[in-house]
PDB file of C-alpha atoms in Angstrom:
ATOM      1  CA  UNK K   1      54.276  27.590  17.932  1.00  0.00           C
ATOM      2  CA  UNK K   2      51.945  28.822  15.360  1.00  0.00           C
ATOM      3  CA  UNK K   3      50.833  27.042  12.210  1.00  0.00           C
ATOM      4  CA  UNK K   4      51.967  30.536  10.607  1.00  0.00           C
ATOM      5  CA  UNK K   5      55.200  30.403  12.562  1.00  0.00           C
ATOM      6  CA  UNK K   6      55.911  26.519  11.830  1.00  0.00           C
ATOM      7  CA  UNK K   7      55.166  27.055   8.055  1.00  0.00           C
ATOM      8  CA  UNK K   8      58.075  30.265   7.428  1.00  0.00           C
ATOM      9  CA  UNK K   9      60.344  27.906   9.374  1.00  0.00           C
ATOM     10  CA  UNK K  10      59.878  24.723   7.258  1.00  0.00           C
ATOM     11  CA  UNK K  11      60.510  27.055   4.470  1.00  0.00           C
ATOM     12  CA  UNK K  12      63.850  28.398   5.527  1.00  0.00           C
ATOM     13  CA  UNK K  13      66.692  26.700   3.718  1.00  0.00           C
ATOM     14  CA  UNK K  14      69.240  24.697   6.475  1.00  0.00           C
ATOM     15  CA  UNK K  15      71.897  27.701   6.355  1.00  0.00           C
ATOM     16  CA  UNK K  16      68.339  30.524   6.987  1.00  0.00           C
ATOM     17  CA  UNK K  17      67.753  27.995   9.943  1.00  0.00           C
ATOM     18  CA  UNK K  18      70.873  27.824  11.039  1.00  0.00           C
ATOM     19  CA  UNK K  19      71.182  31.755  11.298  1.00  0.00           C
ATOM     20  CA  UNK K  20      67.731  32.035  12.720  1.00  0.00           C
ATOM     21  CA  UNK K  21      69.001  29.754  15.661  1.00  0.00           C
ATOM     22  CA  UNK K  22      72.267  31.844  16.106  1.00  0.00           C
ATOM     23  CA  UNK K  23      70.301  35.335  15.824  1.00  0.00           C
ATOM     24  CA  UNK K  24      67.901  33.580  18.301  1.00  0.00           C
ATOM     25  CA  UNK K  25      70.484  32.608  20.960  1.00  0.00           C
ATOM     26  CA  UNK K  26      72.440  36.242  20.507  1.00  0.00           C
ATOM     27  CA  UNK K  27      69.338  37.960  21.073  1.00  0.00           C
ATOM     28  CA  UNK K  28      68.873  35.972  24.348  1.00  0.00           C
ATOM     29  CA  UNK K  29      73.049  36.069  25.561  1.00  0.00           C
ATOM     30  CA  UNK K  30      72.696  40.065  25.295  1.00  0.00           C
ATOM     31  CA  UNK K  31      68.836  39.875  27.079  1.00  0.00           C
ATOM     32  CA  UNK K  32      69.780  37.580  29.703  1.00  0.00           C
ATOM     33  CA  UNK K  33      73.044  36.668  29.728  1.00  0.00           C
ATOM     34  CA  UNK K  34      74.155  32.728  29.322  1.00  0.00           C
ATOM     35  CA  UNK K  35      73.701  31.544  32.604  1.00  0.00           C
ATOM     36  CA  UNK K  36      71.293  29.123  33.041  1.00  0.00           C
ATOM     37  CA  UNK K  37      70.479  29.639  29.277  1.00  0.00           C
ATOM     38  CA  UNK K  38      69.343  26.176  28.394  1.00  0.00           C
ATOM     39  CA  UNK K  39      68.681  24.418  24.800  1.00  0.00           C
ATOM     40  CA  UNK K  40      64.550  24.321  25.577  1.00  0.00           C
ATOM     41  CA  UNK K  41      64.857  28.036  25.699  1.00  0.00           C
ATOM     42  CA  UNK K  42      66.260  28.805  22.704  1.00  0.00           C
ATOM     43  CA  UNK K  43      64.389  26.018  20.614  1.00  0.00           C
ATOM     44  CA  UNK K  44      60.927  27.710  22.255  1.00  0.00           C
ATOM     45  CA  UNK K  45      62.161  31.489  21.297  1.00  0.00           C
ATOM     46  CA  UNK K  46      63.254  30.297  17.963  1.00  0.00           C
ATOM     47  CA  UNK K  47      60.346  28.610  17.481  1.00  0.00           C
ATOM     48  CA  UNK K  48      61.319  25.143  17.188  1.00  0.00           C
ATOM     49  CA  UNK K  49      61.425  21.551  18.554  1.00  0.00           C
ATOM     50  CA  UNK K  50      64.440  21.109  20.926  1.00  0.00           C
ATOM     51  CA  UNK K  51      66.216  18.359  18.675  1.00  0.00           C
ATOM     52  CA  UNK K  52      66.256  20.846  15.950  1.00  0.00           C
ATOM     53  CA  UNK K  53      69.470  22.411  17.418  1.00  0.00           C
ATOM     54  CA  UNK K  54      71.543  19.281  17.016  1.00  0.00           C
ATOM     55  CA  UNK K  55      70.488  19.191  13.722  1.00  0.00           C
ATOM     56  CA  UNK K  56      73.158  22.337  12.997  1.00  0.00           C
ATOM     57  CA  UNK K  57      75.164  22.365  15.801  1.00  0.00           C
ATOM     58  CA  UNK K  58      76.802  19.516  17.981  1.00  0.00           C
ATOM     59  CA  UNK K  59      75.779  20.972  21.203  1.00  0.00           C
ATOM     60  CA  UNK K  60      74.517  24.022  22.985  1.00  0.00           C
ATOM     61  CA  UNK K  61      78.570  25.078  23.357  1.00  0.00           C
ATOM     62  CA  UNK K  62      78.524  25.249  19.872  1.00  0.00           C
ATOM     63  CA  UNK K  63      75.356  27.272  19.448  1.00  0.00           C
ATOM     64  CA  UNK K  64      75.924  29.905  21.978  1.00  0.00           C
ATOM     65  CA  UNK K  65      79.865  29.712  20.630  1.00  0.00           C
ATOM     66  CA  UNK K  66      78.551  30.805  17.525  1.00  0.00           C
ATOM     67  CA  UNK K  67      76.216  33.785  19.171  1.00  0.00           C
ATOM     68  CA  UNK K  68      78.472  35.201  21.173  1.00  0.00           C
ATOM     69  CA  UNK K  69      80.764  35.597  18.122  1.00  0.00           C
ATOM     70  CA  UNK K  70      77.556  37.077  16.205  1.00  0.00           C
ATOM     71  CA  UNK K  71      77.241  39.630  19.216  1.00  0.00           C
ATOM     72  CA  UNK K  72      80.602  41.026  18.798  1.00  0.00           C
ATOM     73  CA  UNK K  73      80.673  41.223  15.815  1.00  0.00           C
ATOM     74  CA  UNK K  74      77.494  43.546  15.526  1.00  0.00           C
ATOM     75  CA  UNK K  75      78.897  45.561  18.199  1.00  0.00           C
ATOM     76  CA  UNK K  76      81.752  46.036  15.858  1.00  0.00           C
ATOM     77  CA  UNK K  77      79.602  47.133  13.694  1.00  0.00           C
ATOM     78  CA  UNK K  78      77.067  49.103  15.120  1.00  0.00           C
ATOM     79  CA  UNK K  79      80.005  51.399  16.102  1.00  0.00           C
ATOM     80  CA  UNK K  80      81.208  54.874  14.291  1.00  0.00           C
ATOM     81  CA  UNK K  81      84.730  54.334  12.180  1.00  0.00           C
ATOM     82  CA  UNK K  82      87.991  55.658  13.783  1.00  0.00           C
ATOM     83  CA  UNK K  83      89.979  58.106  12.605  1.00  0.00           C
ATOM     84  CA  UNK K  84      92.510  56.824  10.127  1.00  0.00           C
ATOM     85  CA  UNK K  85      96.308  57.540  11.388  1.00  0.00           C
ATOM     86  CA  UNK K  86      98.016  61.318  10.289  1.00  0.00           C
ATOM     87  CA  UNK K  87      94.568  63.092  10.984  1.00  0.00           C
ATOM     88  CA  UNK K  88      93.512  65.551  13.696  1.00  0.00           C
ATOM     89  CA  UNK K  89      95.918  65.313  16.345  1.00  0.00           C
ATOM     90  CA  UNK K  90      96.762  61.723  18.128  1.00  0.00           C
ATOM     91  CA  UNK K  91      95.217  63.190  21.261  1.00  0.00           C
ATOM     92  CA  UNK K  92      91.626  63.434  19.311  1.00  0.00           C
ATOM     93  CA  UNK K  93      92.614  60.578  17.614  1.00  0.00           C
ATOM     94  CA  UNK K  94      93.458  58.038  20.552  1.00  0.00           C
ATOM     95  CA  UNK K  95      90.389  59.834  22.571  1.00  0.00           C
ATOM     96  CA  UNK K  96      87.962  58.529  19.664  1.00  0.00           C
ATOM     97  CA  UNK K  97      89.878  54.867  19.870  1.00  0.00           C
ATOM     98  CA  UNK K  98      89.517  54.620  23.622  1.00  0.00           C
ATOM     99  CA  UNK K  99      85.886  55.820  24.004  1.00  0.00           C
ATOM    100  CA  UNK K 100      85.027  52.927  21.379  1.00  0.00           C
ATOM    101  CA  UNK K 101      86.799  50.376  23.461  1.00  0.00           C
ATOM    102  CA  UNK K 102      84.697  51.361  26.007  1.00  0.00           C
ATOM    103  CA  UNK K 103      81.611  51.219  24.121  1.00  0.00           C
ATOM    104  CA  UNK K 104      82.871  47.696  22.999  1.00  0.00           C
ATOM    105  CA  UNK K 105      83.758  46.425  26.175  1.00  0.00           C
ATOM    106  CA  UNK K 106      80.837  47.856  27.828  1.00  0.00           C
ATOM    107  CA  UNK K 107      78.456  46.038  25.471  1.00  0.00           C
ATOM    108  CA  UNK K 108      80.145  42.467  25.646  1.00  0.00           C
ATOM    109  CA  UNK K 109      81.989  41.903  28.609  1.00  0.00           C
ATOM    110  CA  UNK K 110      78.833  41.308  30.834  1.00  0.00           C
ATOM    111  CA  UNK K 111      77.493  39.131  28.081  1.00  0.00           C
ATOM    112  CA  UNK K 112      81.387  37.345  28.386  1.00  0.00           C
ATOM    113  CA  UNK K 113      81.437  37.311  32.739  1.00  0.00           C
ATOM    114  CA  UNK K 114      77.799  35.668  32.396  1.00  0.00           C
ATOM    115  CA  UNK K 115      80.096  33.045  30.502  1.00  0.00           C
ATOM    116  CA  UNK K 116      82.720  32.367  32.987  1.00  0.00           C
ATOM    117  CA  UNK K 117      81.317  29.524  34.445  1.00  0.00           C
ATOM    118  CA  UNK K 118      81.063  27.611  31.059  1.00  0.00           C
ATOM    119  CA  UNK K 119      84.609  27.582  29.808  1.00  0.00           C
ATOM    120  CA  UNK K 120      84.059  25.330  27.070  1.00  0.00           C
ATOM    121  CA  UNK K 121      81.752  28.225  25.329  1.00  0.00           C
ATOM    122  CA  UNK K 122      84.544  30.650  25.450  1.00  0.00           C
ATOM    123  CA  UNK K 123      87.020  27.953  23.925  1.00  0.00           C
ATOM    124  CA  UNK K 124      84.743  27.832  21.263  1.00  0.00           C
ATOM    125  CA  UNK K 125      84.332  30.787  20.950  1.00  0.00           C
ATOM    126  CA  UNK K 126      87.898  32.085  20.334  1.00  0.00           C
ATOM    127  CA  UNK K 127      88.480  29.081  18.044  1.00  0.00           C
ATOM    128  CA  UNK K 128      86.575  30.883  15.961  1.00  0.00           C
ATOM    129  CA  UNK K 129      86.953  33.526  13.220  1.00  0.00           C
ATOM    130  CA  UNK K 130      85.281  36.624  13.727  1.00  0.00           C
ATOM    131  CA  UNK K 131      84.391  38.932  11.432  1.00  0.00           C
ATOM    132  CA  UNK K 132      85.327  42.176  12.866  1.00  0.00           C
ATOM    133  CA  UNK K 133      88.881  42.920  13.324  1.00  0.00           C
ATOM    134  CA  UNK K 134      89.526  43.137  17.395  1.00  0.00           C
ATOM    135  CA  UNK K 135      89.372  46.656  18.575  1.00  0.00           C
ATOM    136  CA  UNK K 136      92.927  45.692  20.424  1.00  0.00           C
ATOM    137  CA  UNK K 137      94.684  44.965  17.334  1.00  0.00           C
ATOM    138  CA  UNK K 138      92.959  47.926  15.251  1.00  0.00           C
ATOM    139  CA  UNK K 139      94.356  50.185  18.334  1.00  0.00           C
ATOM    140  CA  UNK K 140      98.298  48.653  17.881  1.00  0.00           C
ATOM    141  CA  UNK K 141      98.177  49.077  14.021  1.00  0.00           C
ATOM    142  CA  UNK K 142      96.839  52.612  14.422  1.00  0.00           C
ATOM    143  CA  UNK K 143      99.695  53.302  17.110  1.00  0.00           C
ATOM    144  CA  UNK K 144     102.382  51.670  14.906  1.00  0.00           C
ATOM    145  CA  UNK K 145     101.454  53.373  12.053  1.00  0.00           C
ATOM    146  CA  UNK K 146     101.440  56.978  14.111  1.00  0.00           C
ATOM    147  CA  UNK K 147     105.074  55.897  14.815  1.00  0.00           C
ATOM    148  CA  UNK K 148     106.070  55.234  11.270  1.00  0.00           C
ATOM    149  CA  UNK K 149     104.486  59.163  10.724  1.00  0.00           C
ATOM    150  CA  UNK K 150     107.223  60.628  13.247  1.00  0.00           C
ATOM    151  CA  UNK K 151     104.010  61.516  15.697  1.00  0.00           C
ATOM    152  CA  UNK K 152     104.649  59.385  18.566  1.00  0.00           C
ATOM    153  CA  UNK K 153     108.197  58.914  19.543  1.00  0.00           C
ATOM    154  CA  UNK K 154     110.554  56.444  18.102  1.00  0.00           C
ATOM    155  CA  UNK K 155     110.943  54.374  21.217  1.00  0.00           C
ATOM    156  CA  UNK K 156     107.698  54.519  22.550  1.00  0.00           C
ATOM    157  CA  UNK K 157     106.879  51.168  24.250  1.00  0.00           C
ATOM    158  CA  UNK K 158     103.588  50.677  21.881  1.00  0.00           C
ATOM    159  CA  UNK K 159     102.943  47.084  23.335  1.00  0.00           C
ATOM    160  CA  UNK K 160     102.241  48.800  27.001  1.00  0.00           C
ATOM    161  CA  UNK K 161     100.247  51.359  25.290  1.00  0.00           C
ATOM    162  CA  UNK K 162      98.010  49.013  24.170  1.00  0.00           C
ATOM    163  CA  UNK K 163      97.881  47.148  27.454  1.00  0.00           C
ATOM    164  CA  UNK K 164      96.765  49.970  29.298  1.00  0.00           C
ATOM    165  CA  UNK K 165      94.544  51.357  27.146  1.00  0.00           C
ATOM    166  CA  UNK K 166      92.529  47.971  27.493  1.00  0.00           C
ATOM    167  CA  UNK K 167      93.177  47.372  31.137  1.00  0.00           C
ATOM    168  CA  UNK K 168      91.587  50.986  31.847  1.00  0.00           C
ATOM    169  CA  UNK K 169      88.094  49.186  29.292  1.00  0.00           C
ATOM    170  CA  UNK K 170      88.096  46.263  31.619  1.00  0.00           C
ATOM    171  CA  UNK K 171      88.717  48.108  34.255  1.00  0.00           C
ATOM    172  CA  UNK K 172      85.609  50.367  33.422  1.00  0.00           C
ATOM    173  CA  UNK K 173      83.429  47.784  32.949  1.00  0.00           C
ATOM    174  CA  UNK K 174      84.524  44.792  35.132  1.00  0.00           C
ATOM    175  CA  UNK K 175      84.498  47.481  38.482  1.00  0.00           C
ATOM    176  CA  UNK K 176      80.614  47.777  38.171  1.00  0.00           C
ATOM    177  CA  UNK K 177      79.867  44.167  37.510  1.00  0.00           C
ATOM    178  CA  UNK K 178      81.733  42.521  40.157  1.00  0.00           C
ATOM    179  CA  UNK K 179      79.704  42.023  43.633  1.00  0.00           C
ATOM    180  CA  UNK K 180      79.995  45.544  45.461  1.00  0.00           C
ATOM    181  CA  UNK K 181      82.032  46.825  42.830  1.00  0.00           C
ATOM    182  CA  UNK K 182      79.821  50.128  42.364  1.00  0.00           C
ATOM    183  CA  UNK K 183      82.150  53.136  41.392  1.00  0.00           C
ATOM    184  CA  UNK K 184      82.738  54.999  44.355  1.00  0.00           C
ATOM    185  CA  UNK K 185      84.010  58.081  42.171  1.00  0.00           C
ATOM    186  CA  UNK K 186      82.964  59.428  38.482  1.00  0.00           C
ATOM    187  CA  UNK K 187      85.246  57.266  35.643  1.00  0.00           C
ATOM    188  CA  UNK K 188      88.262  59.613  34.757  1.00  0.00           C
ATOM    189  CA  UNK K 189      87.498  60.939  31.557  1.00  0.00           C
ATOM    190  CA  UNK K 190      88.888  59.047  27.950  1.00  0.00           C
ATOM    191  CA  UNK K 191      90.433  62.942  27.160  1.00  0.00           C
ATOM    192  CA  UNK K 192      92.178  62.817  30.618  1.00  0.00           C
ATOM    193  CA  UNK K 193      93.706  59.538  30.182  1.00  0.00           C
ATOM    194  CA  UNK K 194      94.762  60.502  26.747  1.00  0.00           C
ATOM    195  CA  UNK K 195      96.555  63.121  27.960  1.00  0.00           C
ATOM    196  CA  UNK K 196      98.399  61.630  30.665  1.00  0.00           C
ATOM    197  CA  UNK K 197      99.636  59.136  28.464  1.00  0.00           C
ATOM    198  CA  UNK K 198     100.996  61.053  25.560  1.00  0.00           C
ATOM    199  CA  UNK K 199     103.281  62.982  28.228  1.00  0.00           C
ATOM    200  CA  UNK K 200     105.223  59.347  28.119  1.00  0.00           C
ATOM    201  CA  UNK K 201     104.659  58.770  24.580  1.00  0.00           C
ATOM    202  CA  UNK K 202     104.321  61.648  22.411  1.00  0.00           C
ATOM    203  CA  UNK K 203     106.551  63.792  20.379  1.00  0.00           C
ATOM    204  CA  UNK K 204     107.111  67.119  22.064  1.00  0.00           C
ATOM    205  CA  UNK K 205     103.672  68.418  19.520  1.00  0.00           C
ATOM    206  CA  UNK K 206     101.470  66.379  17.878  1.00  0.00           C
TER     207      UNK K 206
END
């Protein structure tokens, strides 16, 4: 580490050093992924001595806990806004809300499967509070609210709606990450799955 380096860290206040180390470890997780990530690593790309970690977090769960939430949420928020409910048409609408799911999903889900074998980070890690709403419950209070607006029909099964908009993001995502899971075919189009599920769900014109 440089004398340069060292000096702006011994200046940084113990909450500046504490989001230095998560910004650190995020940057890393989306890089590289969190296997094999160890606590040397991040304390040598922060820029610090190894025993500085504990010093803000109990233990590297904690710490890479704490970046993983810090990734999604700048996913969240690197992303356009969705159209609010009663504009456009729900077709254009639900088209915009999937093809951000995607984007989401596509940006943290191999970040999350790098994860898998460390269960104790993802308990941590939906212990805590984010600071981006979830894109799943942003899609259910959109689709409720179409419903209270007459422009999805009254008994449309909104719960499934949600699952299978979600299933088709993992879906997306999880088919090229597994071991020989390479996409044999082009992904149907977000428009074409919009479509085909308004024919179960929408009014007879929205």
């Amino acid at each position: 580490m440089s004398p340069r380096k060292a000096a702006v860290l011994r200046d940084r206040d113990d909450s500046d050093l504490r989001e230095h180390l998560i910004a650190t470890a995020e940057r890393l997780l989306a890089e590289q992924g969190g296997a094999g990530l160890t606590v040397r690593a991040i304390a040598r790309a922060a820029g610090v001595a190894d025993g500085v970690l504990y010093n803000h977090f109990a233990d590297k769960e904690e710490l890479l806990a704490a970046a993983l939430r810090a990734h999604v949420d700048a996913v969240h928020r690197g992303l356009p806004p969705l159209p609010a409910p009663g504009t456009t048409s729900v077709a254009d609408n639900l088209t915009a809300y999937l093809q951000q799911g995607l984007a989401l999903h596509r940006a943290i889900l191999p970040v999350m499967v790098g994860l898998l074998a460390q269960p104790a980070i993802l308990a941590k890690f939906g212990a805590a509070q984010g600071r981006e709403r979830d894109w799943r419950d942003v899609l259910a209070d959109y689709l409720h609210a179409e419903r209270d607006l007459g422009r999805l029909a009254p008994d449309a099964d909104l719960d499934a709606t949600v699952t299978i908009l979600v299933g088709i993001c993992h879906d997306e995502v999880l088919a090229a990450l597994l071991p020989g899971g390479a996409r044999q075919t082009s992904p149907v189009s977000a428009a074409s799955v919009i479509t085909t599920l308004l024919t179960g769900i929408g009014m007879e014109s929205f």
